[in-house]
PDB file of C-alpha atoms in Angstrom:
ATOM      1  CA  UNK A   1     -80.936   6.496 -99.464  1.00 47.00           C
ATOM      2  CA  UNK A   2     -82.058   4.412-102.483  1.00 45.00           C
ATOM      3  CA  UNK A   3     -78.412   4.301-103.571  1.00 43.00           C
ATOM      4  CA  UNK A   4     -77.303   2.934-100.193  1.00 46.00           C
ATOM      5  CA  UNK A   5     -79.953   0.204-100.242  1.00 44.00           C
ATOM      6  CA  UNK A   6     -78.985  -0.837-103.739  1.00 52.00           C
ATOM      7  CA  UNK A   7     -75.330  -0.982-102.739  1.00 55.00           C
ATOM      8  CA  UNK A   8     -76.047  -3.203 -99.702  1.00 53.00           C
ATOM      9  CA  UNK A   9     -78.270  -5.446-101.750  1.00 53.00           C
ATOM     10  CA  UNK A  10     -75.477  -5.834-104.292  1.00 58.00           C
ATOM     11  CA  UNK A  11     -72.907  -6.716-101.633  1.00 59.00           C
ATOM     12  CA  UNK A  12     -75.287  -9.300-100.080  1.00 57.00           C
ATOM     13  CA  UNK A  13     -75.820 -10.838-103.495  1.00 60.00           C
ATOM     14  CA  UNK A  14     -72.100 -11.063-104.145  1.00 63.00           C
ATOM     15  CA  UNK A  15     -71.509 -12.581-100.704  1.00 63.00           C
ATOM     16  CA  UNK A  16     -74.208 -15.164-101.336  1.00 60.00           C
ATOM     17  CA  UNK A  17     -72.650 -16.026-104.684  1.00 63.00           C
ATOM     18  CA  UNK A  18     -69.244 -16.515-103.014  1.00 65.00           C
ATOM     19  CA  UNK A  19     -70.767 -18.813-100.412  1.00 66.00           C
ATOM     20  CA  UNK A  20     -72.547 -20.804-103.094  1.00 62.00           C
ATOM     21  CA  UNK A  21     -69.255 -21.088-104.994  1.00 66.00           C
ATOM     22  CA  UNK A  22     -67.366 -22.338-101.923  1.00 67.00           C
ATOM     23  CA  UNK A  23     -70.102 -24.869-101.149  1.00 62.00           C
ATOM     24  CA  UNK A  24     -70.080 -26.056-104.757  1.00 62.00           C
ATOM     25  CA  UNK A  25     -66.316 -26.441-104.823  1.00 69.00           C
ATOM     26  CA  UNK A  26     -66.331 -28.334-101.528  1.00 63.00           C
ATOM     27  CA  UNK A  27     -69.114 -30.652-102.708  1.00 58.00           C
ATOM     28  CA  UNK A  28     -67.329 -31.193-106.033  1.00 64.00           C
ATOM     29  CA  UNK A  29     -64.036 -32.064-104.304  1.00 67.00           C
ATOM     30  CA  UNK A  30     -65.769 -34.580-101.996  1.00 62.00           C
ATOM     31  CA  UNK A  31     -67.620 -36.068-104.960  1.00 61.00           C
ATOM     32  CA  UNK A  32     -64.343 -36.414-106.897  1.00 66.00           C
ATOM     33  CA  UNK A  33     -62.684 -38.122-103.905  1.00 67.00           C
ATOM     34  CA  UNK A  34     -65.510 -40.632-103.611  1.00 61.00           C
ATOM     35  CA  UNK A  35     -65.386 -41.194-107.348  1.00 61.00           C
ATOM     36  CA  UNK A  36     -61.634 -41.934-107.247  1.00 65.00           C
ATOM     37  CA  UNK A  37     -62.043 -44.423-104.326  1.00 58.00           C
ATOM     38  CA  UNK A  38     -64.846 -46.235-106.147  1.00 57.00           C
ATOM     39  CA  UNK A  39     -62.737 -46.331-109.283  1.00 57.00           C
ATOM     40  CA  UNK A  40     -59.821 -48.010-107.454  1.00 54.00           C
ATOM     41  CA  UNK A  41     -62.190 -50.530-105.876  1.00 53.00           C
ATOM     42  CA  UNK A  42     -63.755 -51.370-109.208  1.00 52.00           C
ATOM     43  CA  UNK A  43     -60.319 -51.722-110.818  1.00 51.00           C
ATOM     44  CA  UNK A  44     -59.263 -54.190-108.098  1.00 52.00           C
ATOM     45  CA  UNK A  45     -62.484 -56.137-108.564  1.00 52.00           C
ATOM     46  CA  UNK A  46     -62.240 -56.034-112.338  1.00 50.00           C
ATOM     47  CA  UNK A  47     -58.635 -57.253-112.861  1.00 49.00           C
ATOM     48  CA  UNK A  48     -57.969 -58.893-116.194  1.00 53.00           C
ATOM     49  CA  UNK A  49     -58.639 -62.655-116.346  1.00 48.00           C
ATOM     50  CA  UNK A  50     -54.991 -63.380-117.129  1.00 49.00           C
ATOM     51  CA  UNK A  51     -53.830 -61.499-114.045  1.00 52.00           C
ATOM     52  CA  UNK A  52     -56.425 -63.286-111.880  1.00 51.00           C
ATOM     53  CA  UNK A  53     -55.404 -66.619-113.360  1.00 64.00           C
ATOM     54  CA  UNK A  54     -51.732 -65.936-112.588  1.00 63.00           C
ATOM     55  CA  UNK A  55     -52.623 -65.040-109.004  1.00 60.00           C
ATOM     56  CA  UNK A  56     -54.725 -68.187-108.655  1.00 66.00           C
ATOM     57  CA  UNK A  57     -51.905 -70.298-110.096  1.00 69.00           C
ATOM     58  CA  UNK A  58     -49.430 -68.747-107.682  1.00 69.00           C
ATOM     59  CA  UNK A  59     -51.778 -69.404-104.769  1.00 68.00           C
ATOM     60  CA  UNK A  60     -52.194 -73.018-105.939  1.00 73.00           C
ATOM     61  CA  UNK A  61     -48.440 -73.536-106.233  1.00 71.00           C
ATOM     62  CA  UNK A  62     -47.950 -72.067-102.796  1.00 75.00           C
ATOM     63  CA  UNK A  63     -50.585 -74.440-101.401  1.00 77.00           C
ATOM     64  CA  UNK A  64     -48.924 -77.391-103.216  1.00 73.00           C
ATOM     65  CA  UNK A  65     -45.534 -76.447-101.780  1.00 79.00           C
ATOM     66  CA  UNK A  66     -47.026 -76.245 -98.289  1.00 77.00           C
ATOM     67  CA  UNK A  67     -48.635 -79.678 -98.794  1.00 79.00           C
ATOM     68  CA  UNK A  68     -45.353 -81.178-100.059  1.00 79.00           C
ATOM     69  CA  UNK A  69     -43.442 -79.702 -97.134  1.00 81.00           C
ATOM     70  CA  UNK A  70     -45.995 -81.228 -94.748  1.00 83.00           C
ATOM     71  CA  UNK A  71     -45.659 -84.602 -96.486  1.00 83.00           C
ATOM     72  CA  UNK A  72     -41.858 -84.300 -96.435  1.00 81.00           C
ATOM     73  CA  UNK A  73     -41.873 -83.578 -92.710  1.00 83.00           C
ATOM     74  CA  UNK A  74     -44.179 -86.542 -92.103  1.00 83.00           C
ATOM     75  CA  UNK A  75     -41.976 -88.746 -94.296  1.00 81.00           C
ATOM     76  CA  UNK A  76     -38.817 -87.721 -92.466  1.00 82.00           C
ATOM     77  CA  UNK A  77     -40.522 -88.502 -89.158  1.00 85.00           C
ATOM     78  CA  UNK A  78     -41.662 -91.925 -90.406  1.00 85.00           C
ATOM     79  CA  UNK A  79     -38.171 -92.635 -91.761  1.00 85.00           C
ATOM     80  CA  UNK A  80     -36.587 -91.726 -88.434  1.00 85.00           C
ATOM     81  CA  UNK A  81     -39.048 -93.998 -86.604  1.00 87.00           C
ATOM     82  CA  UNK A  82     -38.393 -96.859 -89.053  1.00 85.00           C
ATOM     83  CA  UNK A  83     -34.631 -96.381 -88.679  1.00 85.00           C
ATOM     84  CA  UNK A  84     -34.989 -96.491 -84.898  1.00 87.00           C
ATOM     85  CA  UNK A  85     -37.081 -99.683 -85.101  1.00 89.00           C
ATOM     86  CA  UNK A  86     -34.513-101.246 -87.448  1.00 89.00           C
ATOM     87  CA  UNK A  87     -31.661-100.454 -85.070  1.00 89.00           C
ATOM     88  CA  UNK A  88     -33.573-101.975 -82.160  1.00 91.00           C
ATOM     89  CA  UNK A  89     -34.384-105.100 -84.191  1.00 91.00           C
ATOM     90  CA  UNK A  90     -30.751-105.359 -85.287  1.00 90.00           C
ATOM     91  CA  UNK A  91     -29.604-105.116 -81.672  1.00 90.00           C
ATOM     92  CA  UNK A  92     -32.199-107.724 -80.627  1.00 91.00           C
ATOM     93  CA  UNK A  93     -31.061-110.060 -83.418  1.00 91.00           C
ATOM     94  CA  UNK A  94     -27.408-109.647 -82.431  1.00 91.00           C
ATOM     95  CA  UNK A  95     -28.261-110.477 -78.836  1.00 92.00           C
ATOM     96  CA  UNK A  96     -30.387-113.433 -79.954  1.00 91.00           C
ATOM     97  CA  UNK A  97     -27.598-114.800 -82.144  1.00 91.00           C
ATOM     98  CA  UNK A  98     -25.090-114.430 -79.309  1.00 92.00           C
ATOM     99  CA  UNK A  99     -27.438-116.212 -76.896  1.00 91.00           C
ATOM    100  CA  UNK A 100     -28.155-118.956 -79.446  1.00 91.00           C
ATOM    101  CA  UNK A 101     -24.434-119.541 -80.034  1.00 90.00           C
ATOM    102  CA  UNK A 102     -23.819-119.672 -76.318  1.00 91.00           C
ATOM    103  CA  UNK A 103     -26.762-122.041 -75.745  1.00 90.00           C
ATOM    104  CA  UNK A 104     -25.606-124.339 -78.575  1.00 90.00           C
ATOM    105  CA  UNK A 105     -22.123-124.421 -77.081  1.00 89.00           C
ATOM    106  CA  UNK A 106     -23.537-125.223 -73.666  1.00 90.00           C
ATOM    107  CA  UNK A 107     -25.780-127.967 -75.093  1.00 89.00           C
ATOM    108  CA  UNK A 108     -22.841-129.476 -76.985  1.00 87.00           C
ATOM    109  CA  UNK A 109     -20.814-129.463 -73.768  1.00 88.00           C
ATOM    110  CA  UNK A 110     -23.644-131.170 -71.880  1.00 88.00           C
ATOM    111  CA  UNK A 111     -24.032-133.836 -74.601  1.00 85.00           C
ATOM    112  CA  UNK A 112     -20.287-134.457 -74.683  1.00 86.00           C
ATOM    113  CA  UNK A 113     -20.138-134.645 -70.902  1.00 89.00           C
ATOM    114  CA  UNK A 114     -23.013-137.139 -70.911  1.00 88.00           C
ATOM    115  CA  UNK A 115     -21.316-139.315 -73.532  1.00 87.00           C
ATOM    116  CA  UNK A 116     -18.010-139.337 -71.653  1.00 89.00           C
ATOM    117  CA  UNK A 117     -19.808-140.110 -68.413  1.00 90.00           C
ATOM    118  CA  UNK A 118     -21.486-143.120 -70.083  1.00 89.00           C
ATOM    119  CA  UNK A 119     -18.094-144.330 -71.327  1.00 89.00           C
ATOM    120  CA  UNK A 120     -16.330-144.131 -67.967  1.00 91.00           C
ATOM    121  CA  UNK A 121     -17.453-147.644 -66.923  1.00 89.00           C
ATOM    122  CA  UNK A 122     -15.933-148.949 -70.164  1.00 89.00           C
ATOM    123  CA  UNK A 123     -12.682-147.269 -69.278  1.00 88.00           C
ATOM    124  CA  UNK A 124     -12.860-148.913 -65.860  1.00 89.00           C
ATOM    125  CA  UNK A 125     -13.339-152.351 -67.439  1.00 85.00           C
ATOM    126  CA  UNK A 126     -10.382-151.832 -69.769  1.00 84.00           C
ATOM    127  CA  UNK A 127      -8.230-151.006 -66.773  1.00 84.00           C
ATOM    128  CA  UNK A 128      -9.422-154.114 -64.960  1.00 81.00           C
ATOM    129  CA  UNK A 129      -8.747-156.297 -68.027  1.00 78.00           C
ATOM    130  CA  UNK A 130      -5.229-154.920 -68.336  1.00 77.00           C
ATOM    131  CA  UNK A 131      -4.614-155.546 -64.663  1.00 77.00           C
ATOM    132  CA  UNK A 132      -5.380-159.282 -64.953  1.00 72.00           C
ATOM    133  CA  UNK A 133      -2.214-161.375 -64.637  1.00 72.00           C
ATOM    134  CA  UNK A 134      -1.569-164.712 -66.384  1.00 69.00           C
ATOM    135  CA  UNK A 135      -2.010-166.152 -69.832  1.00 72.00           C
ATOM    136  CA  UNK A 136      -5.685-167.096 -69.700  1.00 74.00           C
ATOM    137  CA  UNK A 137      -6.707-166.251 -73.299  1.00 79.00           C
ATOM    138  CA  UNK A 138     -10.310-167.266 -72.757  1.00 80.00           C
ATOM    139  CA  UNK A 139     -10.666-164.924 -69.803  1.00 78.00           C
ATOM    140  CA  UNK A 140      -9.057-162.121 -71.820  1.00 79.00           C
ATOM    141  CA  UNK A 141     -11.387-162.714 -74.737  1.00 82.00           C
ATOM    142  CA  UNK A 142     -14.362-162.805 -72.400  1.00 83.00           C
ATOM    143  CA  UNK A 143     -13.313-159.496 -70.844  1.00 82.00           C
ATOM    144  CA  UNK A 144     -12.786-157.856 -74.252  1.00 85.00           C
ATOM    145  CA  UNK A 145     -16.190-159.114 -75.444  1.00 87.00           C
ATOM    146  CA  UNK A 146     -17.838-157.685 -72.312  1.00 87.00           C
ATOM    147  CA  UNK A 147     -16.167-154.319 -72.882  1.00 88.00           C
ATOM    148  CA  UNK A 148     -17.175-154.328 -76.562  1.00 90.00           C
ATOM    149  CA  UNK A 149     -20.819-155.068 -75.686  1.00 91.00           C
ATOM    150  CA  UNK A 150     -20.855-152.333 -73.087  1.00 91.00           C
ATOM    151  CA  UNK A 151     -19.247-149.860 -75.492  1.00 91.00           C
ATOM    152  CA  UNK A 152     -21.781-150.686 -78.204  1.00 91.00           C
ATOM    153  CA  UNK A 153     -24.671-150.192 -75.770  1.00 92.00           C
ATOM    154  CA  UNK A 154     -23.378-146.756 -74.836  1.00 91.00           C
ATOM    155  CA  UNK A 155     -23.143-145.726 -78.509  1.00 91.00           C
ATOM    156  CA  UNK A 156     -26.632-147.046 -79.283  1.00 92.00           C
ATOM    157  CA  UNK A 157     -27.962-145.172 -76.252  1.00 90.00           C
ATOM    158  CA  UNK A 158     -26.564-141.968 -77.745  1.00 88.00           C
ATOM    159  CA  UNK A 159     -28.257-142.470 -81.134  1.00 91.00           C
ATOM    160  CA  UNK A 160     -25.869-144.737 -83.047  1.00 93.00           C
ATOM    161  CA  UNK A 161     -27.397-147.076 -85.665  1.00 94.00           C
ATOM    162  CA  UNK A 162     -25.683-149.602 -87.943  1.00 94.00           C
ATOM    163  CA  UNK A 163     -26.433-149.338 -91.670  1.00 95.00           C
ATOM    164  CA  UNK A 164     -27.901-152.555 -93.065  1.00 92.00           C
ATOM    165  CA  UNK A 165     -25.997-154.094 -95.961  1.00 92.00           C
ATOM    166  CA  UNK A 166     -26.307-157.876 -96.362  1.00 83.00           C
ATOM    167  CA  UNK A 167     -28.925-158.688 -98.992  1.00 82.00           C
ATOM    168  CA  UNK A 168     -29.826-155.028 -99.429  1.00 91.00           C
ATOM    169  CA  UNK A 169     -29.889-153.053-102.652  1.00 93.00           C
ATOM    170  CA  UNK A 170     -27.041-150.633-103.144  1.00 94.00           C
ATOM    171  CA  UNK A 171     -28.011-147.100-102.110  1.00 95.00           C
ATOM    172  CA  UNK A 172     -25.407-144.351-102.667  1.00 93.00           C
ATOM    173  CA  UNK A 173     -26.955-142.395 -99.777  1.00 95.00           C
ATOM    174  CA  UNK A 174     -25.852-145.118 -97.331  1.00 96.00           C
ATOM    175  CA  UNK A 175     -23.314-147.270 -99.157  1.00 96.00           C
ATOM    176  CA  UNK A 176     -19.954-146.762-100.822  1.00 95.00           C
ATOM    177  CA  UNK A 177     -19.128-149.313-103.553  1.00 94.00           C
ATOM    178  CA  UNK A 178     -15.426-150.070-103.536  1.00 94.00           C
ATOM    179  CA  UNK A 179     -15.625-153.301-105.535  1.00 92.00           C
ATOM    180  CA  UNK A 180     -17.928-154.816-108.188  1.00 92.00           C
ATOM    181  CA  UNK A 181     -18.279-158.534-108.856  1.00 90.00           C
ATOM    182  CA  UNK A 182     -20.290-160.746-111.161  1.00 89.00           C
ATOM    183  CA  UNK A 183     -22.808-163.179-109.704  1.00 85.00           C
ATOM    184  CA  UNK A 184     -25.406-164.668-112.054  1.00 83.00           C
ATOM    185  CA  UNK A 185     -27.517-165.843-109.117  1.00 84.00           C
ATOM    186  CA  UNK A 186     -28.065-162.306-107.790  1.00 85.00           C
ATOM    187  CA  UNK A 187     -29.598-159.156-109.245  1.00 88.00           C
ATOM    188  CA  UNK A 188     -27.521-156.195-110.273  1.00 89.00           C
ATOM    189  CA  UNK A 189     -26.799-153.627-107.534  1.00 90.00           C
ATOM    190  CA  UNK A 190     -27.259-156.195-104.831  1.00 92.00           C
ATOM    191  CA  UNK A 191     -24.719-155.909-102.006  1.00 94.00           C
ATOM    192  CA  UNK A 192     -22.484-158.968-102.150  1.00 91.00           C
ATOM    193  CA  UNK A 193     -20.367-158.295 -99.072  1.00 92.00           C
ATOM    194  CA  UNK A 194     -19.821-155.683 -96.390  1.00 95.00           C
ATOM    195  CA  UNK A 195     -16.187-154.609 -96.127  1.00 94.00           C
ATOM    196  CA  UNK A 196     -16.603-151.983 -93.413  1.00 95.00           C
ATOM    197  CA  UNK A 197     -19.598-151.079 -91.276  1.00 94.00           C
ATOM    198  CA  UNK A 198     -21.386-147.795 -91.767  1.00 95.00           C
ATOM    199  CA  UNK A 199     -23.218-145.822 -89.092  1.00 96.00           C
ATOM    200  CA  UNK A 200     -26.062-143.341 -88.660  1.00 95.00           C
ATOM    201  CA  UNK A 201     -26.564-140.985 -85.735  1.00 93.00           C
ATOM    202  CA  UNK A 202     -30.049-139.543 -85.253  1.00 90.00           C
ATOM    203  CA  UNK A 203     -30.931-140.143 -88.905  1.00 90.00           C
ATOM    204  CA  UNK A 204     -27.727-138.690 -90.369  1.00 93.00           C
ATOM    205  CA  UNK A 205     -25.057-140.807 -92.023  1.00 95.00           C
ATOM    206  CA  UNK A 206     -21.717-140.221 -90.272  1.00 94.00           C
ATOM    207  CA  UNK A 207     -19.956-142.939 -92.249  1.00 95.00           C
ATOM    208  CA  UNK A 208     -21.287-144.926 -95.249  1.00 96.00           C
ATOM    209  CA  UNK A 209     -20.789-148.684 -95.419  1.00 96.00           C
ATOM    210  CA  UNK A 210     -17.983-149.862 -97.693  1.00 96.00           C
ATOM    211  CA  UNK A 211     -19.406-152.706 -99.768  1.00 95.00           C
ATOM    212  CA  UNK A 212     -18.871-155.066-102.650  1.00 94.00           C
ATOM    213  CA  UNK A 213     -21.702-154.814-105.222  1.00 94.00           C
ATOM    214  CA  UNK A 214     -23.005-157.250-107.852  1.00 93.00           C
ATOM    215  CA  UNK A 215     -22.641-155.948-111.384  1.00 87.00           C
ATOM    216  CA  UNK A 216     -23.419-158.563-114.113  1.00 82.00           C
TER     217      UNK A 216
END
């Protein structure tokens, strides 16, 4: 009997040792797994400064590229809007220029029509003068003088002015010197004689006066 008890006790001891061994191996394996995971985490957190710097630089460049692309998109949009505004303004200017040209043409036609209308009575008087029979020179001269006066009034009404010459100083803006004479009694550049009348229309010289000028 003592031998049987000792044998059972030995087997129980061996079984307990096996169980302890299995538990130890299992605990060791789990501990090693946790150790490896912590090691990888620490390695990720403890990258070299150079590697971190490179990553940061790459992230910065990526952010800069994104910012530039955003700016480029905004610039392209602004350029398209500006181009559209320019085309509209160009079209408006073309239409304005066409309307202005048409209005100027219409105004010129109206002015010309008004001038011709004012001259029609003169044309009537010329026809009447030509229709007079006989050799009455005085009557003919009187008729011509009346027509001349009427014609001059029409031109003055439409802005015609005569350039003054007699006794005036020579002014190249209004006068054209075609002759020079000596006259000790008059100052140099004084107009001696008017050879052909000059005219102004609404402040603009349309024909300068042809004059003779004193040059001592």
